[in-house]
PDB file of N, CA and C in Angstrom:
ATOM      1  N   LYS A   1      -9.251  17.836 -21.705  1.00  0.00           N
ATOM      2  CA  LYS A   1     -10.392  17.143 -21.108  1.00  0.00           C
ATOM      3  C   LYS A   1     -10.252  15.643 -21.323  1.00  0.00           C
ATOM      4  N   ARG A   2     -10.498  14.869 -20.280  1.00  0.00           N
ATOM      5  CA  ARG A   2     -10.441  13.417 -20.380  1.00  0.00           C
ATOM      6  C   ARG A   2     -11.773  12.893 -20.912  1.00  0.00           C
ATOM      7  N   GLY A   3     -11.710  11.755 -21.545  1.00  0.00           N
ATOM      8  CA  GLY A   3     -12.924  11.065 -21.958  1.00  0.00           C
ATOM      9  C   GLY A   3     -12.791   9.595 -21.620  1.00  0.00           C
ATOM     10  N   PHE A   4     -13.715   9.080 -20.843  1.00  0.00           N
ATOM     11  CA  PHE A   4     -13.669   7.680 -20.437  1.00  0.00           C
ATOM     12  C   PHE A   4     -14.788   6.931 -21.143  1.00  0.00           C
ATOM     13  N   ALA A   5     -14.419   5.932 -21.941  1.00  0.00           N
ATOM     14  CA  ALA A   5     -15.401   5.113 -22.645  1.00  0.00           C
ATOM     15  C   ALA A   5     -15.967   4.063 -21.693  1.00  0.00           C
ATOM     16  N   PRO A   6     -17.198   3.613 -21.930  1.00  0.00           N
ATOM     17  CA  PRO A   6     -17.744   2.530 -21.104  1.00  0.00           C
ATOM     18  C   PRO A   6     -16.862   1.283 -21.198  1.00  0.00           C
ATOM     19  N   LEU A   7     -16.764   0.561 -20.097  1.00  0.00           N
ATOM     20  CA  LEU A   7     -15.981  -0.673 -20.054  1.00  0.00           C
ATOM     21  C   LEU A   7     -16.942  -1.852 -20.191  1.00  0.00           C
ATOM     22  N   ALA A   8     -16.885  -2.505 -21.329  1.00  0.00           N
ATOM     23  CA  ALA A   8     -17.858  -3.552 -21.660  1.00  0.00           C
ATOM     24  C   ALA A   8     -17.854  -4.722 -20.673  1.00  0.00           C
ATOM     25  N   ALA A   9     -16.713  -5.113 -20.173  1.00  0.00           N
ATOM     26  CA  ALA A   9     -16.625  -6.305 -19.320  1.00  0.00           C
ATOM     27  C   ALA A   9     -17.052  -6.059 -17.883  1.00  0.00           C
ATOM     28  N   THR A  10     -17.241  -4.807 -17.477  1.00  0.00           N
ATOM     29  CA  THR A  10     -17.554  -4.556 -16.067  1.00  0.00           C
ATOM     30  C   THR A  10     -18.920  -5.094 -15.666  1.00  0.00           C
ATOM     31  N   GLN A  11     -19.866  -5.134 -16.596  1.00  0.00           N
ATOM     32  CA  GLN A  11     -21.188  -5.693 -16.269  1.00  0.00           C
ATOM     33  C   GLN A  11     -21.069  -7.175 -15.926  1.00  0.00           C
ATOM     34  N   MET A  12     -20.321  -7.918 -16.726  1.00  0.00           N
ATOM     35  CA  MET A  12     -20.109  -9.343 -16.446  1.00  0.00           C
ATOM     36  C   MET A  12     -19.333  -9.522 -15.148  1.00  0.00           C
ATOM     37  N   GLU A  13     -18.359  -8.659 -14.924  1.00  0.00           N
ATOM     38  CA  GLU A  13     -17.566  -8.720 -13.697  1.00  0.00           C
ATOM     39  C   GLU A  13     -18.455  -8.477 -12.479  1.00  0.00           C
ATOM     40  N   ALA A  14     -19.307  -7.464 -12.559  1.00  0.00           N
ATOM     41  CA  ALA A  14     -20.230  -7.160 -11.455  1.00  0.00           C
ATOM     42  C   ALA A  14     -21.185  -8.317 -11.218  1.00  0.00           C
ATOM     43  N   ASP A  15     -21.701  -8.918 -12.292  1.00  0.00           N
ATOM     44  CA  ASP A  15     -22.598 -10.069 -12.154  1.00  0.00           C
ATOM     45  C   ASP A  15     -21.903 -11.226 -11.435  1.00  0.00           C
ATOM     46  N   ALA A  16     -20.631 -11.456 -11.757  1.00  0.00           N
ATOM     47  CA  ALA A  16     -19.876 -12.542 -11.125  1.00  0.00           C
ATOM     48  C   ALA A  16     -19.663 -12.276  -9.633  1.00  0.00           C
ATOM     49  N   VAL A  17     -19.394 -11.024  -9.280  1.00  0.00           N
ATOM     50  CA  VAL A  17     -19.210 -10.678  -7.863  1.00  0.00           C
ATOM     51  C   VAL A  17     -20.525 -10.842  -7.109  1.00  0.00           C
ATOM     52  N   ILE A  18     -21.621 -10.365  -7.698  1.00  0.00           N
ATOM     53  CA  ILE A  18     -22.941 -10.509  -7.069  1.00  0.00           C
ATOM     54  C   ILE A  18     -23.255 -11.984  -6.844  1.00  0.00           C
ATOM     55  N   GLU A  19     -22.988 -12.814  -7.842  1.00  0.00           N
ATOM     56  CA  GLU A  19     -23.244 -14.252  -7.722  1.00  0.00           C
ATOM     57  C   GLU A  19     -22.360 -14.873  -6.641  1.00  0.00           C
ATOM     58  N   ALA A  20     -21.093 -14.484  -6.580  1.00  0.00           N
ATOM     59  CA  ALA A  20     -20.165 -15.040  -5.597  1.00  0.00           C
ATOM     60  C   ALA A  20     -20.600 -14.713  -4.172  1.00  0.00           C
ATOM     61  N   PHE A  21     -21.206 -13.554  -3.988  1.00  0.00           N
ATOM     62  CA  PHE A  21     -21.665 -13.158  -2.657  1.00  0.00           C
ATOM     63  C   PHE A  21     -23.135 -13.499  -2.439  1.00  0.00           C
ATOM     64  N   LYS A  22     -23.667 -14.313  -3.308  1.00  0.00           N
ATOM     65  CA  LYS A  22     -25.035 -14.830  -3.181  1.00  0.00           C
ATOM     66  C   LYS A  22     -26.072 -13.733  -2.920  1.00  0.00           C
ATOM     67  N   GLY A  23     -25.943 -12.632  -3.658  1.00  0.00           N
ATOM     68  CA  GLY A  23     -26.949 -11.583  -3.577  1.00  0.00           C
ATOM     69  C   GLY A  23     -26.802 -10.634  -2.408  1.00  0.00           C
ATOM     70  N   SER A  24     -25.792 -10.817  -1.564  1.00  0.00           N
ATOM     71  CA  SER A  24     -25.640  -9.919  -0.419  1.00  0.00           C
ATOM     72  C   SER A  24     -24.777  -8.702  -0.757  1.00  0.00           C
ATOM     73  N   ALA A  25     -24.401  -8.566  -2.019  1.00  0.00           N
ATOM     74  CA  ALA A  25     -23.587  -7.426  -2.452  1.00  0.00           C
ATOM     75  C   ALA A  25     -24.488  -6.318  -2.972  1.00  0.00           C
ATOM     76  N   ARG A  26     -24.020  -5.097  -2.846  1.00  0.00           N
ATOM     77  CA  ARG A  26     -24.747  -3.934  -3.348  1.00  0.00           C
ATOM     78  C   ARG A  26     -24.025  -3.435  -4.591  1.00  0.00           C
ATOM     79  N   ARG A  27     -24.762  -3.220  -5.648  1.00  0.00           N
ATOM     80  CA  ARG A  27     -24.188  -2.808  -6.920  1.00  0.00           C
ATOM     81  C   ARG A  27     -24.430  -1.322  -7.145  1.00  0.00           C
ATOM     82  N   LEU A  28     -23.353  -0.611  -7.462  1.00  0.00           N
ATOM     83  CA  LEU A  28     -23.448   0.792  -7.840  1.00  0.00           C
ATOM     84  C   LEU A  28     -23.034   0.880  -9.300  1.00  0.00           C
ATOM     85  N   VAL A  29     -23.979   1.137 -10.186  1.00  0.00           N
ATOM     86  CA  VAL A  29     -23.681   1.190 -11.618  1.00  0.00           C
ATOM     87  C   VAL A  29     -24.291   2.434 -12.241  1.00  0.00           C
ATOM     88  N   GLY A  30     -23.896   2.683 -13.476  1.00  0.00           N
ATOM     89  CA  GLY A  30     -24.456   3.809 -14.211  1.00  0.00           C
ATOM     90  C   GLY A  30     -24.109   5.118 -13.540  1.00  0.00           C
ATOM     91  N   GLY A  31     -25.123   5.938 -13.280  1.00  0.00           N
ATOM     92  CA  GLY A  31     -24.909   7.231 -12.648  1.00  0.00           C
ATOM     93  C   GLY A  31     -24.853   7.167 -11.140  1.00  0.00           C
ATOM     94  N   THR A  32     -24.952   5.985 -10.549  1.00  0.00           N
ATOM     95  CA  THR A  32     -25.008   5.827  -9.095  1.00  0.00           C
ATOM     96  C   THR A  32     -23.666   6.033  -8.392  1.00  0.00           C
ATOM     97  N   PRO A  33     -22.552   5.455  -8.877  1.00  0.00           N
ATOM     98  CA  PRO A  33     -21.295   5.579  -8.120  1.00  0.00           C
ATOM     99  C   PRO A  33     -20.611   6.938  -8.323  1.00  0.00           C
ATOM    100  N   THR A  34     -21.220   7.951  -7.749  1.00  0.00           N
ATOM    101  CA  THR A  34     -20.614   9.275  -7.803  1.00  0.00           C
ATOM    102  C   THR A  34     -19.511   9.378  -6.759  1.00  0.00           C
ATOM    103  N   ARG A  35     -18.714  10.396  -6.868  1.00  0.00           N
ATOM    104  CA  ARG A  35     -17.635  10.614  -5.894  1.00  0.00           C
ATOM    105  C   ARG A  35     -18.194  10.741  -4.477  1.00  0.00           C
ATOM    106  N   PRO A  36     -19.201  11.600  -4.244  1.00  0.00           N
ATOM    107  CA  PRO A  36     -19.740  11.686  -2.874  1.00  0.00           C
ATOM    108  C   PRO A  36     -20.353  10.368  -2.393  1.00  0.00           C
ATOM    109  N   ALA A  37     -21.049   9.647  -3.269  1.00  0.00           N
ATOM    110  CA  ALA A  37     -21.683   8.384  -2.868  1.00  0.00           C
ATOM    111  C   ALA A  37     -20.637   7.341  -2.485  1.00  0.00           C
ATOM    112  N   LEU A  38     -19.572   7.249  -3.251  1.00  0.00           N
ATOM    113  CA  LEU A  38     -18.534   6.267  -2.946  1.00  0.00           C
ATOM    114  C   LEU A  38     -17.784   6.636  -1.673  1.00  0.00           C
ATOM    115  N   ARG A  39     -17.481   7.913  -1.497  1.00  0.00           N
ATOM    116  CA  ARG A  39     -16.790   8.349  -0.276  1.00  0.00           C
ATOM    117  C   ARG A  39     -17.643   8.070   0.964  1.00  0.00           C
ATOM    118  N   GLU A  40     -18.943   8.144   0.825  1.00  0.00           N
ATOM    119  CA  GLU A  40     -19.837   7.852   1.949  1.00  0.00           C
ATOM    120  C   GLU A  40     -19.978   6.348   2.173  1.00  0.00           C
ATOM    121  N   ALA A  41     -20.025   5.573   1.087  1.00  0.00           N
ATOM    122  CA  ALA A  41     -20.296   4.135   1.189  1.00  0.00           C
ATOM    123  C   ALA A  41     -19.090   3.316   1.637  1.00  0.00           C
ATOM    124  N   LEU A  42     -17.904   3.592   1.106  1.00  0.00           N
ATOM    125  CA  LEU A  42     -16.739   2.735   1.378  1.00  0.00           C
ATOM    126  C   LEU A  42     -16.451   2.517   2.865  1.00  0.00           C
ATOM    127  N   PRO A  43     -16.521   3.526   3.713  1.00  0.00           N
ATOM    128  CA  PRO A  43     -16.220   3.281   5.129  1.00  0.00           C
ATOM    129  C   PRO A  43     -17.207   2.348   5.834  1.00  0.00           C
ATOM    130  N   ARG A  44     -18.365   2.092   5.233  1.00  0.00           N
ATOM    131  CA  ARG A  44     -19.391   1.270   5.892  1.00  0.00           C
ATOM    132  C   ARG A  44     -19.295  -0.212   5.555  1.00  0.00           C
ATOM    133  N   TYR A  45     -18.474  -0.572   4.583  1.00  0.00           N
ATOM    134  CA  TYR A  45     -18.478  -1.949   4.099  1.00  0.00           C
ATOM    135  C   TYR A  45     -17.204  -2.710   4.448  1.00  0.00           C
ATOM    136  N   ARG A  46     -17.335  -4.046   4.522  1.00  0.00           N
ATOM    137  CA  ARG A  46     -16.198  -4.916   4.790  1.00  0.00           C
ATOM    138  C   ARG A  46     -15.469  -5.288   3.507  1.00  0.00           C
ATOM    139  N   PHE A  47     -16.187  -5.291   2.400  1.00  0.00           N
ATOM    140  CA  PHE A  47     -15.610  -5.698   1.121  1.00  0.00           C
ATOM    141  C   PHE A  47     -15.983  -4.674   0.049  1.00  0.00           C
ATOM    142  N   ALA A  48     -15.057  -4.436  -0.867  1.00  0.00           N
ATOM    143  CA  ALA A  48     -15.328  -3.555  -1.998  1.00  0.00           C
ATOM    144  C   ALA A  48     -14.654  -4.122  -3.240  1.00  0.00           C
ATOM    145  N   HIS A  49     -15.362  -4.070  -4.320  1.00  0.00           N
ATOM    146  CA  HIS A  49     -14.823  -4.475  -5.620  1.00  0.00           C
ATOM    147  C   HIS A  49     -15.124  -3.330  -6.578  1.00  0.00           C
ATOM    148  N   LEU A  50     -14.084  -2.627  -7.008  1.00  0.00           N
ATOM    149  CA  LEU A  50     -14.257  -1.492  -7.907  1.00  0.00           C
ATOM    150  C   LEU A  50     -13.744  -1.876  -9.285  1.00  0.00           C
ATOM    151  N   ALA A  51     -14.617  -1.791 -10.272  1.00  0.00           N
ATOM    152  CA  ALA A  51     -14.243  -2.072 -11.661  1.00  0.00           C
ATOM    153  C   ALA A  51     -14.524  -0.799 -12.451  1.00  0.00           C
ATOM    154  N   THR A  52     -13.465  -0.076 -12.759  1.00  0.00           N
ATOM    155  CA  THR A  52     -13.613   1.218 -13.410  1.00  0.00           C
ATOM    156  C   THR A  52     -12.321   1.591 -14.121  1.00  0.00           C
ATOM    157  N   HIS A  53     -12.316   2.740 -14.733  1.00  0.00           N
ATOM    158  CA  HIS A  53     -11.087   3.247 -15.327  1.00  0.00           C
ATOM    159  C   HIS A  53     -10.173   3.745 -14.217  1.00  0.00           C
ATOM    160  N   GLY A  54      -8.918   3.405 -14.307  1.00  0.00           N
ATOM    161  CA  GLY A  54      -7.896   3.958 -13.435  1.00  0.00           C
ATOM    162  C   GLY A  54      -6.994   4.819 -14.290  1.00  0.00           C
ATOM    163  N   LEU A  55      -6.449   5.843 -13.706  1.00  0.00           N
ATOM    164  CA  LEU A  55      -5.615   6.758 -14.473  1.00  0.00           C
ATOM    165  C   LEU A  55      -4.430   7.175 -13.624  1.00  0.00           C
ATOM    166  N   TYR A  56      -3.257   7.139 -14.218  1.00  0.00           N
ATOM    167  CA  TYR A  56      -2.061   7.626 -13.552  1.00  0.00           C
ATOM    168  C   TYR A  56      -1.541   8.807 -14.342  1.00  0.00           C
ATOM    169  N   GLU A  57      -1.399   9.937 -13.687  1.00  0.00           N
ATOM    170  CA  GLU A  57      -0.863  11.142 -14.312  1.00  0.00           C
ATOM    171  C   GLU A  57       0.338  11.609 -13.497  1.00  0.00           C
ATOM    172  N   ALA A  58       1.515  11.552 -14.081  1.00  0.00           N
ATOM    173  CA  ALA A  58       2.700  12.055 -13.386  1.00  0.00           C
ATOM    174  C   ALA A  58       2.529  13.558 -13.195  1.00  0.00           C
ATOM    175  N   THR A  59       2.607  14.014 -11.956  1.00  0.00           N
ATOM    176  CA  THR A  59       2.360  15.422 -11.668  1.00  0.00           C
ATOM    177  C   THR A  59       3.625  16.181 -11.333  1.00  0.00           C
ATOM    178  N   GLY A  60       4.757  15.525 -11.291  1.00  0.00           N
ATOM    179  CA  GLY A  60       6.006  16.210 -10.974  1.00  0.00           C
ATOM    180  C   GLY A  60       6.255  16.245  -9.485  1.00  0.00           C
ATOM    181  N   ASP A  61       7.389  16.780  -9.105  1.00  0.00           N
ATOM    182  CA  ASP A  61       7.818  16.786  -7.709  1.00  0.00           C
ATOM    183  C   ASP A  61       7.029  17.737  -6.822  1.00  0.00           C
ATOM    184  N   GLU A  62       6.372  18.722  -7.404  1.00  0.00           N
ATOM    185  CA  GLU A  62       5.712  19.728  -6.583  1.00  0.00           C
ATOM    186  C   GLU A  62       4.338  19.313  -6.064  1.00  0.00           C
ATOM    187  N   HIS A  63       3.843  18.178  -6.512  1.00  0.00           N
ATOM    188  CA  HIS A  63       2.521  17.723  -6.089  1.00  0.00           C
ATOM    189  C   HIS A  63       2.623  16.479  -5.213  1.00  0.00           C
ATOM    190  N   HIS A  64       1.608  16.269  -4.414  1.00  0.00           N
ATOM    191  CA  HIS A  64       1.528  15.057  -3.583  1.00  0.00           C
ATOM    192  C   HIS A  64       1.353  13.851  -4.505  1.00  0.00           C
ATOM    193  N   PRO A  65       2.112  12.761  -4.320  1.00  0.00           N
ATOM    194  CA  PRO A  65       1.985  11.595  -5.202  1.00  0.00           C
ATOM    195  C   PRO A  65       0.602  10.963  -5.163  1.00  0.00           C
ATOM    196  N   GLY A  66      -0.147  11.148  -4.084  1.00  0.00           N
ATOM    197  CA  GLY A  66      -1.498  10.602  -3.995  1.00  0.00           C
ATOM    198  C   GLY A  66      -2.490  11.285  -4.913  1.00  0.00           C
ATOM    199  N   LEU A  67      -2.068  12.381  -5.540  1.00  0.00           N
ATOM    200  CA  LEU A  67      -2.928  13.082  -6.487  1.00  0.00           C
ATOM    201  C   LEU A  67      -2.698  12.608  -7.914  1.00  0.00           C
ATOM    202  N   SER A  68      -1.713  11.731  -8.113  1.00  0.00           N
ATOM    203  CA  SER A  68      -1.376  11.245  -9.455  1.00  0.00           C
ATOM    204  C   SER A  68      -2.245  10.087  -9.905  1.00  0.00           C
ATOM    205  N   SER A  69      -2.807   9.340  -8.979  1.00  0.00           N
ATOM    206  CA  SER A  69      -3.621   8.174  -9.312  1.00  0.00           C
ATOM    207  C   SER A  69      -5.090   8.504  -9.096  1.00  0.00           C
ATOM    208  N   LEU A  70      -5.894   8.230 -10.117  1.00  0.00           N
ATOM    209  CA  LEU A  70      -7.318   8.563 -10.063  1.00  0.00           C
ATOM    210  C   LEU A  70      -8.165   7.367 -10.443  1.00  0.00           C
ATOM    211  N   LEU A  71      -9.341   7.275  -9.863  1.00  0.00           N
ATOM    212  CA  LEU A  71     -10.375   6.345 -10.305  1.00  0.00           C
ATOM    213  C   LEU A  71     -11.467   7.169 -10.959  1.00  0.00           C
ATOM    214  N   ALA A  72     -11.918   6.739 -12.118  1.00  0.00           N
ATOM    215  CA  ALA A  72     -13.009   7.428 -12.802  1.00  0.00           C
ATOM    216  C   ALA A  72     -14.338   6.890 -12.272  1.00  0.00           C
ATOM    217  N   LEU A  73     -15.200   7.797 -11.864  1.00  0.00           N
ATOM    218  CA  LEU A  73     -16.512   7.433 -11.330  1.00  0.00           C
ATOM    219  C   LEU A  73     -17.590   8.049 -12.209  1.00  0.00           C
ATOM    220  N   ALA A  74     -18.841   7.846 -11.822  1.00  0.00           N
ATOM    221  CA  ALA A  74     -19.933   8.483 -12.556  1.00  0.00           C
ATOM    222  C   ALA A  74     -19.707   9.988 -12.539  1.00  0.00           C
ATOM    223  N   GLY A  75     -19.817  10.610 -13.665  1.00  0.00           N
ATOM    224  CA  GLY A  75     -19.601  12.038 -13.753  1.00  0.00           C
ATOM    225  C   GLY A  75     -18.199  12.435 -14.169  1.00  0.00           C
ATOM    226  N   ALA A  76     -17.297  11.478 -14.366  1.00  0.00           N
ATOM    227  CA  ALA A  76     -15.916  11.809 -14.735  1.00  0.00           C
ATOM    228  C   ALA A  76     -15.848  12.512 -16.088  1.00  0.00           C
ATOM    229  N   ASN A  77     -16.765  12.195 -16.978  1.00  0.00           N
ATOM    230  CA  ASN A  77     -16.782  12.859 -18.282  1.00  0.00           C
ATOM    231  C   ASN A  77     -17.500  14.203 -18.238  1.00  0.00           C
ATOM    232  N   ARG A  78     -18.197  14.493 -17.136  1.00  0.00           N
ATOM    233  CA  ARG A  78     -18.932  15.752 -16.979  1.00  0.00           C
ATOM    234  C   ARG A  78     -18.705  16.316 -15.584  1.00  0.00           C
ATOM    235  N   PRO A  79     -17.451  16.640 -15.221  1.00  0.00           N
ATOM    236  CA  PRO A  79     -17.180  17.122 -13.867  1.00  0.00           C
ATOM    237  C   PRO A  79     -17.879  18.447 -13.577  1.00  0.00           C
ATOM    238  N   THR A  80     -18.247  18.613 -12.323  1.00  0.00           N
ATOM    239  CA  THR A  80     -18.858  19.855 -11.856  1.00  0.00           C
ATOM    240  C   THR A  80     -18.059  20.338 -10.651  1.00  0.00           C
ATOM    241  N   ARG A  81     -18.406  21.501 -10.151  1.00  0.00           N
ATOM    242  CA  ARG A  81     -17.732  21.970  -8.938  1.00  0.00           C
ATOM    243  C   ARG A  81     -18.044  21.073  -7.746  1.00  0.00           C
ATOM    244  N   ALA A  82     -19.248  20.534  -7.701  1.00  0.00           N
ATOM    245  CA  ALA A  82     -19.660  19.686  -6.578  1.00  0.00           C
ATOM    246  C   ALA A  82     -19.103  18.266  -6.682  1.00  0.00           C
ATOM    247  N   ASP A  83     -18.829  17.791  -7.897  1.00  0.00           N
ATOM    248  CA  ASP A  83     -18.370  16.411  -8.080  1.00  0.00           C
ATOM    249  C   ASP A  83     -17.418  16.348  -9.264  1.00  0.00           C
ATOM    250  N   THR A  84     -16.145  16.093  -8.979  1.00  0.00           N
ATOM    251  CA  THR A  84     -15.136  16.015 -10.040  1.00  0.00           C
ATOM    252  C   THR A  84     -15.280  14.746 -10.871  1.00  0.00           C
ATOM    253  N   GLY A  85     -16.001  13.757 -10.348  1.00  0.00           N
ATOM    254  CA  GLY A  85     -16.147  12.493 -11.056  1.00  0.00           C
ATOM    255  C   GLY A  85     -14.959  11.571 -10.911  1.00  0.00           C
ATOM    256  N   THR A  86     -13.986  11.960 -10.116  1.00  0.00           N
ATOM    257  CA  THR A  86     -12.825  11.107  -9.877  1.00  0.00           C
ATOM    258  C   THR A  86     -12.551  11.027  -8.381  1.00  0.00           C
ATOM    259  N   LEU A  87     -11.849   9.984  -8.002  1.00  0.00           N
ATOM    260  CA  LEU A  87     -11.425   9.808  -6.619  1.00  0.00           C
ATOM    261  C   LEU A  87      -9.926   9.568  -6.652  1.00  0.00           C
ATOM    262  N   THR A  88      -9.164  10.392  -5.957  1.00  0.00           N
ATOM    263  CA  THR A  88      -7.707  10.254  -5.964  1.00  0.00           C
ATOM    264  C   THR A  88      -7.255   9.221  -4.936  1.00  0.00           C
ATOM    265  N   ALA A  89      -6.033   8.749  -5.102  1.00  0.00           N
ATOM    266  CA  ALA A  89      -5.442   7.835  -4.122  1.00  0.00           C
ATOM    267  C   ALA A  89      -5.343   8.512  -2.762  1.00  0.00           C
ATOM    268  N   LEU A  90      -5.059   9.800  -2.748  1.00  0.00           N
ATOM    269  CA  LEU A  90      -4.987  10.542  -1.495  1.00  0.00           C
ATOM    270  C   LEU A  90      -6.345  10.561  -0.787  1.00  0.00           C
ATOM    271  N   GLU A  91      -7.417  10.752  -1.545  1.00  0.00           N
ATOM    272  CA  GLU A  91      -8.751  10.743  -0.941  1.00  0.00           C
ATOM    273  C   GLU A  91      -9.095   9.372  -0.374  1.00  0.00           C
ATOM    274  N   VAL A  92      -8.707   8.318  -1.066  1.00  0.00           N
ATOM    275  CA  VAL A  92      -8.947   6.961  -0.560  1.00  0.00           C
ATOM    276  C   VAL A  92      -8.148   6.747   0.717  1.00  0.00           C
ATOM    277  N   ALA A  93      -6.895   7.189   0.735  1.00  0.00           N
ATOM    278  CA  ALA A  93      -6.044   7.018   1.915  1.00  0.00           C
ATOM    279  C   ALA A  93      -6.590   7.766   3.122  1.00  0.00           C
ATOM    280  N   GLU A  94      -7.329   8.826   2.902  1.00  0.00           N
ATOM    281  CA  GLU A  94      -7.882   9.622   4.000  1.00  0.00           C
ATOM    282  C   GLU A  94      -9.230   9.089   4.511  1.00  0.00           C
ATOM    283  N   LEU A  95      -9.809   8.101   3.836  1.00  0.00           N
ATOM    284  CA  LEU A  95     -11.077   7.523   4.284  1.00  0.00           C
ATOM    285  C   LEU A  95     -10.843   6.613   5.490  1.00  0.00           C
ATOM    286  N   ASP A  96     -11.836   6.514   6.346  1.00  0.00           N
ATOM    287  CA  ASP A  96     -11.784   5.559   7.453  1.00  0.00           C
ATOM    288  C   ASP A  96     -12.249   4.213   6.910  1.00  0.00           C
ATOM    289  N   LEU A  97     -11.306   3.374   6.584  1.00  0.00           N
ATOM    290  CA  LEU A  97     -11.618   2.050   6.043  1.00  0.00           C
ATOM    291  C   LEU A  97     -11.324   0.964   7.077  1.00  0.00           C
ATOM    292  N   SER A  98     -11.495   1.292   8.340  1.00  0.00           N
ATOM    293  CA  SER A  98     -11.180   0.353   9.415  1.00  0.00           C
ATOM    294  C   SER A  98     -12.073  -0.888   9.384  1.00  0.00           C
ATOM    295  N   ARG A  99     -13.255  -0.820   8.767  1.00  0.00           N
ATOM    296  CA  ARG A  99     -14.121  -1.990   8.636  1.00  0.00           C
ATOM    297  C   ARG A  99     -13.756  -2.838   7.426  1.00  0.00           C
ATOM    298  N   MET A 100     -12.972  -2.285   6.503  1.00  0.00           N
ATOM    299  CA  MET A 100     -12.662  -2.945   5.236  1.00  0.00           C
ATOM    300  C   MET A 100     -11.718  -4.116   5.467  1.00  0.00           C
ATOM    301  N   GLU A 101     -12.133  -5.292   5.010  1.00  0.00           N
ATOM    302  CA  GLU A 101     -11.300  -6.490   5.087  1.00  0.00           C
ATOM    303  C   GLU A 101     -10.632  -6.796   3.753  1.00  0.00           C
ATOM    304  N   LEU A 102     -11.314  -6.475   2.664  1.00  0.00           N
ATOM    305  CA  LEU A 102     -10.785  -6.771   1.339  1.00  0.00           C
ATOM    306  C   LEU A 102     -11.286  -5.731   0.358  1.00  0.00           C
ATOM    307  N   ALA A 103     -10.372  -5.190  -0.416  1.00  0.00           N
ATOM    308  CA  ALA A 103     -10.731  -4.269  -1.496  1.00  0.00           C
ATOM    309  C   ALA A 103     -10.046  -4.749  -2.763  1.00  0.00           C
ATOM    310  N   VAL A 104     -10.814  -4.844  -3.840  1.00  0.00           N
ATOM    311  CA  VAL A 104     -10.287  -5.252  -5.137  1.00  0.00           C
ATOM    312  C   VAL A 104     -10.451  -4.073  -6.081  1.00  0.00           C
ATOM    313  N   LEU A 105      -9.382  -3.734  -6.757  1.00  0.00           N
ATOM    314  CA  LEU A 105      -9.432  -2.693  -7.767  1.00  0.00           C
ATOM    315  C   LEU A 105      -9.140  -3.330  -9.111  1.00  0.00           C
ATOM    316  N   SER A 106     -10.138  -3.312  -9.957  1.00  0.00           N
ATOM    317  CA  SER A 106     -10.001  -3.833 -11.303  1.00  0.00           C
ATOM    318  C   SER A 106     -10.118  -2.647 -12.242  1.00  0.00           C
ATOM    319  N   ALA A 107      -8.975  -2.127 -12.654  1.00  0.00           N
ATOM    320  CA  ALA A 107      -8.973  -0.920 -13.484  1.00  0.00           C
ATOM    321  C   ALA A 107      -7.991  -1.096 -14.635  1.00  0.00           C
ATOM    322  N   CYS A 108      -8.186  -0.284 -15.653  1.00  0.00           N
ATOM    323  CA  CYS A 108      -7.364  -0.425 -16.855  1.00  0.00           C
ATOM    324  C   CYS A 108      -5.905  -0.056 -16.622  1.00  0.00           C
ATOM    325  N   GLU A 109      -5.593   0.741 -15.617  1.00  0.00           N
ATOM    326  CA  GLU A 109      -4.206   1.105 -15.343  1.00  0.00           C
ATOM    327  C   GLU A 109      -3.820   0.780 -13.893  1.00  0.00           C
ATOM    328  N   THR A 110      -4.349  -0.317 -13.374  1.00  0.00           N
ATOM    329  CA  THR A 110      -4.035  -0.737 -12.017  1.00  0.00           C
ATOM    330  C   THR A 110      -2.543  -1.065 -11.920  1.00  0.00           C
ATOM    331  N   ALA A 111      -1.919  -0.632 -10.847  1.00  0.00           N
ATOM    332  CA  ALA A 111      -0.517  -0.913 -10.502  1.00  0.00           C
ATOM    333  C   ALA A 111       0.501  -0.198 -11.362  1.00  0.00           C
ATOM    334  N   LEU A 112       0.111   0.842 -12.071  1.00  0.00           N
ATOM    335  CA  LEU A 112       1.083   1.666 -12.774  1.00  0.00           C
ATOM    336  C   LEU A 112       1.532   2.791 -11.867  1.00  0.00           C
ATOM    337  N   GLY A 113       2.634   3.386 -12.168  1.00  0.00           N
ATOM    338  CA  GLY A 113       3.084   4.541 -11.402  1.00  0.00           C
ATOM    339  C   GLY A 113       4.389   4.284 -10.695  1.00  0.00           C
ATOM    340  N   ASP A 114       4.784   5.271  -9.928  1.00  0.00           N
ATOM    341  CA  ASP A 114       6.023   5.216  -9.177  1.00  0.00           C
ATOM    342  C   ASP A 114       5.768   4.665  -7.781  1.00  0.00           C
ATOM    343  N   VAL A 115       6.736   3.923  -7.254  1.00  0.00           N
ATOM    344  CA  VAL A 115       6.623   3.413  -5.893  1.00  0.00           C
ATOM    345  C   VAL A 115       6.985   4.514  -4.931  1.00  0.00           C
TER     346      VAL A 115
END
């Protein structure tokens, strides 16, 4: 079982993003950024800034490489059948992000893994 500790700097990071966008940004914190909520929200926005735990798990040759990279969301420490609490790279790749102009991923294991 994985355990994700709170990230102390993400509150300051979120405050800085909100200030930079002069209050026109929407903040999902605490129990709000669930897997279903994020999958629904991302296709509607032009910009996204995600500050969370990132995880890379080598799964071997028999698995899709997009399943090796995960983002921890609300519920990651208490997964259920309805919400695993994580979002895989494969799930992100399958989203319609045609409106997205810029996405920032600020995670503890950003850019790790195999090319």
